[in-house]
Short mmCIF file of C-alpha atoms in Angstrom, two decimals:
data_model
loop_
_atom_site.label_atom_id
_atom_site.label_comp_id
_atom_site.label_asym_id
_atom_site.label_seq_id
_atom_site.Cartn_x
_atom_site.Cartn_y
_atom_site.Cartn_z
CA UNK U 1 -10.15 54.65 -10.85
CA UNK U 2 -9.19 53.12 -7.72
CA UNK U 3 -6.44 55.06 -5.88
CA UNK U 4 -3.16 53.55 -5.26
CA UNK U 5 -2.21 52.79 -1.69
CA UNK U 6 1.62 53.91 -2.09
CA UNK U 7 3.51 56.46 -4.27
CA UNK U 8 7.21 56.39 -5.45
CA UNK U 9 8.79 59.45 -6.77
CA UNK U 10 12.06 58.90 -8.47
CA UNK U 11 12.63 56.12 -10.52
CA UNK U 12 16.47 55.61 -10.50
CA UNK U 13 17.51 52.07 -9.68
CA UNK U 14 16.39 52.20 -5.99
CA UNK U 15 13.30 53.88 -6.44
CA UNK U 16 12.34 51.30 -9.21
CA UNK U 17 13.19 48.39 -7.16
CA UNK U 18 11.56 49.72 -4.05
CA UNK U 19 8.48 50.08 -6.07
CA UNK U 20 8.59 46.53 -7.33
CA UNK U 21 9.23 45.44 -3.79
CA UNK U 22 6.07 47.35 -2.51
CA UNK U 23 3.99 45.96 -5.36
CA UNK U 24 5.26 42.51 -4.65
CA UNK U 25 4.00 42.71 -1.05
CA UNK U 26 0.51 43.22 -2.17
CA UNK U 27 0.27 47.01 -2.35
CA UNK U 28 -0.89 49.07 -5.22
CA UNK U 29 1.70 51.70 -6.39
CA UNK U 30 1.77 54.98 -8.50
CA UNK U 31 5.05 56.10 -9.84
CA UNK U 32 6.49 59.32 -11.19
CA UNK U 33 9.70 60.38 -12.39
CA UNK U 34 10.79 63.90 -13.69
CA UNK U 35 11.99 62.45 -16.89
CA UNK U 36 8.97 60.70 -18.59
CA UNK U 37 11.27 58.42 -20.58
CA UNK U 38 12.67 56.54 -17.58
CA UNK U 39 9.14 55.99 -16.45
CA UNK U 40 8.09 54.53 -19.86
CA UNK U 41 11.18 52.23 -19.87
CA UNK U 42 10.46 51.16 -16.46
CA UNK U 43 6.57 50.39 -17.15
CA UNK U 44 7.66 48.62 -20.45
CA UNK U 45 10.26 46.77 -18.72
CA UNK U 46 10.51 45.21 -15.08
CA UNK U 47 7.07 46.73 -14.16
CA UNK U 48 5.17 45.32 -16.92
CA UNK U 49 1.83 43.52 -15.84
CA UNK U 50 2.30 44.69 -12.18
CA UNK U 51 -0.10 46.32 -10.06
CA UNK U 52 1.73 49.80 -10.72
CA UNK U 53 0.16 53.17 -12.31
CA UNK U 54 2.49 55.41 -14.21
CA UNK U 55 1.91 59.31 -13.72
CA UNK U 56 3.47 62.00 -15.60
CA UNK U 57 3.04 65.10 -13.50
CA UNK U 58 3.15 66.00 -9.76
CA UNK U 59 -0.64 66.80 -9.94
CA UNK U 60 -1.52 63.72 -11.48
CA UNK U 61 0.76 61.48 -9.23
CA UNK U 62 -0.88 63.09 -6.13
CA UNK U 63 -4.29 62.55 -7.61
CA UNK U 64 -3.63 58.75 -8.25
CA UNK U 65 -2.90 58.21 -4.49
CA UNK U 66 -5.50 57.41 -1.67
CA UNK U 67 -5.58 59.69 1.24
CA UNK U 68 -3.64 60.04 3.45
CA UNK U 69 -0.87 59.97 0.88
CA UNK U 70 2.10 57.85 1.36
CA UNK U 71 4.76 59.04 -0.75
CA UNK U 72 8.37 57.70 -0.96
CA UNK U 73 10.77 60.13 -2.33
CA UNK U 74 13.77 58.61 -3.73
CA UNK U 75 15.96 61.45 -5.41
CA UNK U 76 19.34 62.53 -5.09
CA UNK U 77 20.07 63.97 -1.71
CA UNK U 78 20.39 67.85 -1.47
CA UNK U 79 18.62 70.47 -3.55
CA UNK U 80 16.73 67.76 -5.71
CA UNK U 81 14.76 66.74 -2.53
CA UNK U 82 13.85 70.48 -1.83
CA UNK U 83 12.82 70.86 -5.44
CA UNK U 84 10.61 67.82 -5.47
CA UNK U 85 9.14 68.60 -2.27
CA UNK U 86 8.34 72.37 -3.44
CA UNK U 87 6.65 70.89 -6.66
CA UNK U 88 4.71 68.25 -4.80
CA UNK U 89 3.35 70.44 -1.89
CA UNK U 90 0.69 72.33 -3.67
CA UNK U 91 -1.03 69.02 -4.48
CA UNK U 92 -0.87 67.54 -0.91
CA UNK U 93 -3.22 67.75 1.82
CA UNK U 94 -2.98 67.95 5.56
CA UNK U 95 -2.06 64.50 7.01
CA UNK U 96 -0.16 63.32 3.80
CA UNK U 97 3.13 61.55 4.54
CA UNK U 98 6.42 62.01 2.59
CA UNK U 99 9.18 59.54 3.18
CA UNK U 100 12.55 60.81 2.13
CA UNK U 101 14.46 57.50 1.32
CA UNK U 102 17.58 59.00 0.17
CA UNK U 103 20.70 59.78 1.86
CA UNK U 104 20.05 63.22 3.08
CA UNK U 105 22.01 65.11 5.55
CA UNK U 106 20.12 64.80 9.08
CA UNK U 107 20.10 68.55 9.50
CA UNK U 108 18.29 69.05 6.11
CA UNK U 109 15.77 66.33 7.15
CA UNK U 110 15.03 68.43 10.65
CA UNK U 111 14.62 71.73 8.48
CA UNK U 112 12.27 70.15 5.90
CA UNK U 113 10.40 68.32 8.82
CA UNK U 114 9.70 71.47 10.33
CA UNK U 115 8.97 73.62 7.14
CA UNK U 116 6.13 70.92 6.26
CA UNK U 117 4.91 70.38 9.80
CA UNK U 118 3.43 74.11 9.40
CA UNK U 119 1.19 72.93 6.57
CA UNK U 120 0.20 69.69 8.50
CA UNK U 121 2.27 67.63 6.09
CA UNK U 122 4.07 64.66 7.97
CA UNK U 123 7.64 64.02 6.99
CA UNK U 124 9.74 60.89 7.68
CA UNK U 125 13.57 60.90 6.94
CA UNK U 126 14.33 57.42 6.29
CA UNK U 127 17.42 55.81 5.79
CA UNK U 128 17.42 52.66 3.40
CA UNK U 129 20.28 50.40 3.14
CA UNK U 130 20.64 47.20 0.90
CA UNK U 131 21.88 48.25 -2.44
CA UNK U 132 19.73 47.40 -5.67
CA UNK U 133 19.19 43.84 -4.31
CA UNK U 134 18.06 44.92 -1.02
CA UNK U 135 15.72 47.37 -2.25
CA UNK U 136 14.22 44.77 -4.42
CA UNK U 137 13.88 41.95 -2.01
CA UNK U 138 13.95 43.57 1.26
CA UNK U 139 16.07 46.42 2.72
CA UNK U 140 17.04 47.66 6.07
CA UNK U 141 14.69 50.45 6.97
CA UNK U 142 15.67 53.31 9.35
CA UNK U 143 12.68 55.67 9.75
CA UNK U 144 12.70 58.93 11.82
CA UNK U 145 10.46 62.06 12.51
CA UNK U 146 7.04 62.27 14.14
CA UNK U 147 5.89 58.90 15.58
CA UNK U 148 2.29 59.46 14.53
CA UNK U 149 3.65 59.81 11.01
CA UNK U 150 5.60 56.58 11.24
CA UNK U 151 2.39 54.92 12.36
CA UNK U 152 0.73 55.78 9.08
CA UNK U 153 3.18 53.83 7.09
CA UNK U 154 4.44 51.22 9.63
CA UNK U 155 2.70 48.34 8.13
CA UNK U 156 3.84 49.13 4.55
CA UNK U 157 7.43 49.64 5.73
CA UNK U 158 7.73 46.54 7.98
CA UNK U 159 6.23 44.48 5.27
CA UNK U 160 8.71 45.56 2.53
CA UNK U 161 11.66 45.52 4.89
CA UNK U 162 14.14 42.36 5.25
CA UNK U 163 12.89 39.91 7.63
CA UNK U 164 15.26 38.28 10.26
CA UNK U 165 14.63 35.68 13.05
CA UNK U 166 13.76 38.43 15.58
CA UNK U 167 11.49 40.33 13.34
CA UNK U 168 11.33 42.90 10.51
CA UNK U 169 14.43 45.11 9.63
CA UNK U 170 12.55 48.28 10.32
CA UNK U 171 11.66 50.07 13.66
CA UNK U 172 10.96 53.56 14.53
CA UNK U 173 14.30 55.19 15.11
CA UNK U 174 13.45 58.56 16.90
CA UNK U 175 12.31 62.14 16.32
CA UNK U 176 13.54 64.65 13.71
CA UNK U 177 16.57 63.62 11.61
CA UNK U 178 17.22 60.38 13.85
CA UNK U 179 16.59 57.91 10.74
CA UNK U 180 19.00 59.88 8.57
CA UNK U 181 21.43 60.06 11.28
CA UNK U 182 21.52 56.35 12.09
CA UNK U 183 21.85 55.84 8.32
CA UNK U 184 24.81 58.12 8.10
CA UNK U 185 26.58 56.42 11.01
CA UNK U 186 25.72 53.08 9.20
CA UNK U 187 27.62 54.22 6.31
CA UNK U 188 30.27 55.38 8.22
CA UNK U 189 30.69 51.81 9.69
CA UNK U 190 30.38 50.61 6.09
CA UNK U 191 33.41 52.70 5.12
CA UNK U 192 35.41 51.52 7.86
CA UNK U 193 34.71 47.70 6.98
CA UNK U 194 35.33 48.10 3.35
CA UNK U 195 38.62 49.99 4.11
CA UNK U 196 39.62 47.22 6.49
CA UNK U 197 39.08 44.60 3.93
CA UNK U 198 41.05 46.38 1.33
CA UNK U 199 43.90 46.75 3.46
CA UNK U 200 43.84 43.05 4.23
CA UNK U 201 43.75 42.32 0.49
CA UNK U 202 46.70 44.63 0.10
CA UNK U 203 48.89 43.01 2.77
CA UNK U 204 52.29 41.87 1.83
CA UNK U 205 51.74 38.12 2.32
CA UNK U 206 48.93 38.46 -0.22
CA UNK U 207 51.22 40.34 -2.44
CA UNK U 208 53.93 37.81 -2.69
CA UNK U 209 51.63 34.85 -3.28
CA UNK P 1 40.96 33.58 2.25
CA UNK P 2 37.91 35.74 2.35
CA UNK P 3 35.62 32.58 1.65
CA UNK P 4 37.06 30.99 4.63
CA UNK P 5 36.79 33.82 6.91
CA UNK P 6 33.19 34.37 5.93
CA UNK P 7 32.11 30.86 7.10
CA UNK P 8 33.65 31.79 10.59
CA UNK P 9 32.86 34.51 13.21
CA UNK P 10 33.65 37.34 10.63
CA UNK P 11 30.92 36.33 8.46
CA UNK P 12 28.82 39.36 6.90
CA UNK P 13 27.51 40.82 3.64
CA UNK P 14 30.74 42.72 2.85
CA UNK P 15 32.94 39.78 3.28
CA UNK P 16 30.65 37.77 1.28
CA UNK P 17 30.91 40.27 -1.60
CA UNK P 18 34.63 40.61 -1.26
CA UNK P 19 34.98 36.70 -1.39
CA UNK P 20 32.82 36.81 -4.94
CA UNK P 21 34.74 39.88 -6.34
CA UNK P 22 38.12 37.95 -5.56
CA UNK P 23 36.76 35.13 -7.45
CA UNK P 24 35.46 36.85 -10.66
CA UNK P 25 37.58 36.56 -13.89
CA UNK P 26 37.73 39.32 -16.53
CA UNK P 27 34.72 39.19 -18.89
CA UNK P 28 37.06 40.59 -21.54
CA UNK P 29 40.09 39.09 -23.22
CA UNK P 30 42.63 39.43 -20.45
CA UNK P 31 42.05 36.31 -18.36
CA UNK P 32 42.99 38.20 -15.19
CA UNK P 33 41.11 38.51 -12.05
CA UNK P 34 38.60 41.43 -12.84
CA UNK P 35 39.31 43.33 -9.53
CA UNK P 36 43.24 43.72 -10.68
CA UNK P 37 41.91 45.85 -13.56
CA UNK P 38 39.70 48.17 -11.73
CA UNK P 39 41.14 51.92 -11.45
CA UNK P 40 42.43 52.49 -7.92
CA UNK P 41 40.51 55.62 -7.05
CA UNK P 42 37.52 55.16 -4.98
CA UNK P 43 34.49 57.52 -4.90
CA UNK P 44 32.67 58.81 -1.79
CA UNK P 45 29.26 60.18 -1.86
CA UNK P 46 29.23 62.07 1.48
CA UNK P 47 27.92 59.86 4.13
CA UNK P 48 31.16 58.81 5.24
CA UNK P 49 32.61 62.25 5.36
CA UNK P 50 29.60 63.54 6.99
CA UNK P 51 30.17 60.95 9.84
CA UNK P 52 33.60 62.20 10.34
CA UNK P 53 32.38 65.90 10.34
CA UNK P 54 29.77 65.18 12.67
CA UNK P 55 31.78 63.04 14.96
CA UNK P 56 34.04 66.18 15.46
CA UNK P 57 31.41 68.36 16.24
CA UNK P 58 29.88 66.22 18.91
CA UNK P 59 33.29 65.01 20.12
CA UNK P 60 33.40 61.27 19.52
CA UNK P 61 36.54 59.66 18.32
CA UNK P 62 35.99 57.57 15.15
CA UNK P 63 39.31 57.07 13.91
CA UNK P 64 38.69 53.94 11.96
CA UNK P 65 36.08 55.47 9.86
CA UNK P 66 37.99 58.97 9.35
CA UNK P 67 40.99 56.72 8.12
CA UNK P 68 38.67 54.94 5.73
CA UNK P 69 37.26 58.38 4.49
CA UNK P 70 40.93 59.79 4.10
CA UNK P 71 42.09 56.50 2.28
CA UNK P 72 39.43 57.19 -0.40
CA UNK P 73 40.47 60.80 -0.53
CA UNK P 74 44.25 59.82 -1.00
CA UNK P 75 43.35 57.31 -3.58
CA UNK P 76 41.98 60.25 -5.65
CA UNK P 77 45.38 61.65 -6.01
CA UNK P 78 46.33 58.97 -8.35
CA UNK P 79 48.61 61.05 -10.82
CA UNK P 80 50.63 62.34 -7.85
CA UNK P 81 51.00 59.00 -6.36
CA UNK P 82 52.41 57.49 -9.55
CA UNK P 83 54.91 60.47 -9.83
CA UNK P 84 55.78 59.90 -5.94
CA UNK P 85 56.28 56.34 -6.36
CA UNK P 86 59.18 57.17 -8.96
CA UNK P 87 60.57 60.14 -6.98
CA UNK P 88 60.60 58.50 -3.44
CA UNK P 89 62.57 55.17 -4.10
CA UNK P 90 61.92 52.81 -1.06
CA UNK P 91 63.00 49.40 -1.68
CA UNK P 92 59.96 47.11 -0.73
CA UNK P 93 60.70 44.52 1.79
CA UNK P 94 59.72 41.35 0.33
CA UNK P 95 57.52 39.17 2.68
CA UNK P 96 59.31 35.85 3.39
CA UNK P 97 57.62 34.84 6.37
CA UNK P 98 55.08 31.98 6.82
CA UNK P 99 52.03 32.98 4.70
CA UNK P 100 49.66 30.65 6.54
CA UNK P 101 50.68 32.41 9.91
CA UNK P 102 50.25 35.88 8.28
CA UNK P 103 47.02 34.99 7.10
CA UNK P 104 45.93 34.07 10.68
CA UNK P 105 47.29 37.56 11.80
CA UNK P 106 45.27 39.23 9.29
CA UNK P 107 42.30 37.38 10.08
CA UNK P 108 42.45 38.56 13.63
CA UNK P 109 43.27 42.20 12.66
CA UNK P 110 40.28 42.38 10.29
CA UNK P 111 37.99 40.92 13.06
CA UNK P 112 39.27 43.22 15.67
CA UNK P 113 39.20 46.27 13.50
CA UNK P 114 35.79 45.47 12.17
CA UNK P 115 34.69 45.20 15.74
CA UNK P 116 36.21 48.69 16.41
CA UNK P 117 34.48 50.13 13.45
CA UNK P 118 31.11 49.02 15.05
CA UNK P 119 32.20 50.22 18.30
CA UNK P 120 32.93 53.86 17.07
CA UNK P 121 29.68 53.85 15.16
CA UNK P 122 27.67 52.89 18.22
CA UNK P 123 29.49 55.06 20.68
CA UNK P 124 28.71 57.86 18.27
CA UNK P 125 24.90 56.96 18.13
CA UNK P 126 24.91 56.81 21.89
CA UNK P 127 26.47 60.28 22.19
CA UNK P 128 24.17 61.78 19.57
CA UNK P 129 21.10 60.27 21.34
CA UNK P 130 21.94 62.56 24.33
CA UNK P 131 23.06 65.36 22.17
CA UNK P 132 19.91 65.46 19.99
CA UNK P 133 17.20 63.88 22.40
CA UNK P 134 16.89 61.10 19.94
CA UNK P 135 16.27 58.38 22.53
CA UNK P 136 17.83 55.74 20.43
CA UNK P 137 17.43 52.13 21.30
CA UNK P 138 20.69 50.91 20.26
CA UNK P 139 19.71 47.17 20.86
CA UNK P 140 16.90 47.82 18.19
CA UNK P 141 19.29 49.61 15.79
CA UNK P 142 21.61 46.61 15.96
CA UNK P 143 18.62 44.22 15.38
CA UNK P 144 17.41 46.01 12.18
CA UNK P 145 20.98 46.05 10.72
CA UNK P 146 21.00 42.18 11.00
CA UNK P 147 19.05 41.93 7.54
CA UNK P 148 18.87 43.76 4.37
CA UNK P 149 21.80 46.45 4.89
CA UNK P 150 25.23 46.39 3.89
CA UNK P 151 26.81 46.02 7.14
CA UNK P 152 24.84 43.03 8.25
CA UNK P 153 27.13 40.59 9.91
CA UNK P 154 27.24 38.03 12.60
CA UNK P 155 28.58 40.65 14.97
CA UNK P 156 25.23 42.38 15.16
CA UNK P 157 23.57 39.79 17.42
CA UNK P 158 26.27 40.23 20.18
CA UNK P 159 25.95 43.98 19.79
CA UNK P 160 22.09 43.83 20.10
CA UNK P 161 22.58 41.66 23.26
CA UNK P 162 25.23 43.97 24.70
CA UNK P 163 22.89 46.95 24.50
CA UNK P 164 19.85 44.85 25.61
CA UNK P 165 21.80 43.78 28.82
CA UNK P 166 22.87 47.37 29.31
CA UNK P 167 20.91 50.13 27.73
CA UNK P 168 23.52 52.77 28.56
CA UNK P 169 26.53 50.70 27.66
CA UNK P 170 29.49 53.17 27.03
CA UNK P 171 31.22 51.11 24.41
CA UNK P 172 30.71 47.47 23.07
CA UNK P 173 34.59 47.05 23.61
CA UNK P 174 33.85 46.63 27.22
CA UNK P 175 30.91 44.19 26.72
CA UNK P 176 31.88 40.78 27.77
CA UNK P 177 31.69 39.30 24.39
CA UNK P 178 33.78 41.98 22.59
CA UNK P 179 36.10 42.12 25.33
CA UNK P 180 37.10 38.59 25.07
CA UNK P 181 37.12 38.58 21.28
CA UNK P 182 39.18 41.70 21.10
CA UNK P 183 41.72 40.34 23.89
CA UNK P 184 42.15 37.12 22.10
CA UNK P 185 42.76 38.73 18.89
CA UNK P 186 45.01 41.51 20.01
CA UNK P 187 48.52 39.86 19.78
CA UNK P 188 47.88 38.84 16.13
CA UNK P 189 46.13 42.19 15.59
CA UNK P 190 49.54 43.84 16.45
CA UNK P 191 51.50 41.36 14.19
CA UNK P 192 49.38 42.08 11.20
CA UNK P 193 49.67 46.02 11.95
CA UNK P 194 53.63 45.53 12.34
CA UNK P 195 53.58 43.47 8.96
CA UNK P 196 52.15 46.40 7.27
CA UNK P 197 54.54 48.98 8.75
CA UNK P 198 57.61 47.03 8.29
CA UNK P 199 56.71 46.26 4.47
CA UNK P 200 55.67 49.80 3.79
CA UNK P 201 52.16 49.12 3.05
CA UNK P 202 49.56 51.54 4.09
CA UNK P 203 46.98 50.08 6.53
CA UNK P 204 45.50 53.25 8.15
CA UNK P 205 42.22 51.67 9.27
CA UNK P 206 43.60 48.83 10.98
CA UNK P 207 46.22 50.88 12.60
CA UNK P 208 43.57 53.51 13.65
CA UNK P 209 41.51 50.76 14.98
CA UNK P 210 44.31 49.50 17.05
CA UNK P 211 45.21 53.29 18.18
CA UNK P 212 41.82 53.62 19.33
CA UNK P 213 41.62 50.35 21.03
CA UNK P 214 44.89 51.14 22.96
CA UNK P 215 43.77 54.82 23.92
CA UNK P 216 40.34 53.47 25.11
CA UNK P 217 41.77 50.81 27.30
CA UNK P 218 44.55 53.21 28.85
CA UNK P 219 43.72 54.96 32.10
CA UNK P 220 46.40 57.54 31.81
CA UNK P 221 47.06 59.10 28.62
CA UNK P 222 49.90 61.73 27.70
CA UNK P 223 47.21 64.41 27.47
CA UNK P 224 48.88 65.77 30.58
CA UNK P 225 51.67 67.05 28.35
CA UNK P 226 49.37 68.43 25.90
CA UNK P 227 47.57 70.34 28.88
CA UNK P 228 51.08 71.70 30.24
CA UNK P 229 51.94 73.11 26.78
CA UNK P 230 48.71 74.87 26.22
CA UNK P 231 48.94 76.33 29.62
CA UNK P 232 52.77 77.28 28.90
CA UNK P 233 52.00 79.14 25.47
CA UNK P 234 48.36 80.26 26.12
CA UNK P 235 47.68 80.33 29.59
CA UNK P 236 44.83 77.85 28.96
CA UNK P 237 44.99 76.60 32.56
CA UNK P 238 45.17 72.94 33.70
CA UNK P 239 43.81 70.62 36.43
CA UNK P 240 45.73 68.51 38.76
CA UNK P 241 45.45 64.83 39.55
CA UNK P 242 46.18 65.40 43.36
CA UNK P 243 44.04 68.21 44.28
CA UNK P 244 40.90 70.27 43.32
CA UNK P 245 40.98 73.58 41.41
CA UNK P 246 42.19 75.25 38.10
CA UNK P 247 45.92 76.00 37.91
CA UNK P 248 48.28 78.15 35.86
CA UNK P 249 52.02 77.96 36.24
CA UNK P 250 55.03 79.96 34.71
CA UNK P 251 56.66 76.95 33.09
CA UNK P 252 59.68 78.72 31.87
CA UNK P 253 60.72 80.37 35.05
#
């Protein structure tokens, strides 16, 4: 069987939509989710008939991917990221790339990146914004880590990202946890704007309408 | 209101969805606007809180963002708020002014406060870039935020240009485009903040934004008194405006 060009681990809605987006842009994809039933539902639903292979173990997932492997990790931030990396690592080889696309704390990203670097595995802490719709149609992608790691996945990420008048909404952000740092601040700004709009909606002139 | 604003200089994804949310009628049988039926306790997953915590760690003021985090936190105390409303009777002042005028004030307040939110975030990234040697290209960061993401808006092109012109820009509030925009909005920004204060409506993010703007554009702040107090009770010493050196005084002698 021909190997897949890109892997997505974690099939919550963001993972599903990003996998579909990558397939839509012409790359072959392998997916894996801890709970098999979710994978089955996905394969029978929105992934049906697409260039997408379902796998049911970390080993099978890694074996389905061409080398160097390019794996997008889309699991809940915190300990699930560490768990998945630990389970995946025995099946990876030097030069493989893990992209953590969740909202990880930048300090965790730096720690993971350093630990994986000892085994020659490349790690890109990547902020992804756009919600469900952005994930499917084109999100904003903020990758950080080693530049050489970014270069391995650059063509896929820039193709998958939203496109605006002056280019793709994806650029190499900086070393270490820079990608997740920028995403964190992005979300901080988002909190601010949302609250400002809520306060405007709550204003006395609006009340007494 | 939101629909109109979205067509103008304020346009952006969050305004767009707010417009659509306002127009949405309940799918069930109430016939009401759906947003009015949503429970008023907001969730937060962490990144907003982390931004505030980290901003304290590296010493960057992000009052707008912190106000937003706190607004979500206090919303979580719904039971207490319900009791407190009964216990603390403050007769609400009814709005009797010109609604059209007030809407213009709110629009300026929203515009200037949203600019401030971006200003704080970008200033934080600028500081972090030095702190962690990220070597961030803030013009590029603003550019990629133009599409796909939740904070995409018409303000990102001028932010991109501001950092392109001056890579080490201290704050977008001093860049020509934003300096003009906020100056023009500032009168109505104050009126909107006053409107909230007078009517007893909490508007922490708008007020924190205004306070940030006023502090940032003030050459001399009352921190001299703070330093004097610190020196008075803890001998923390102070510096003077008129000569070099470190000083300590016996303030109560």
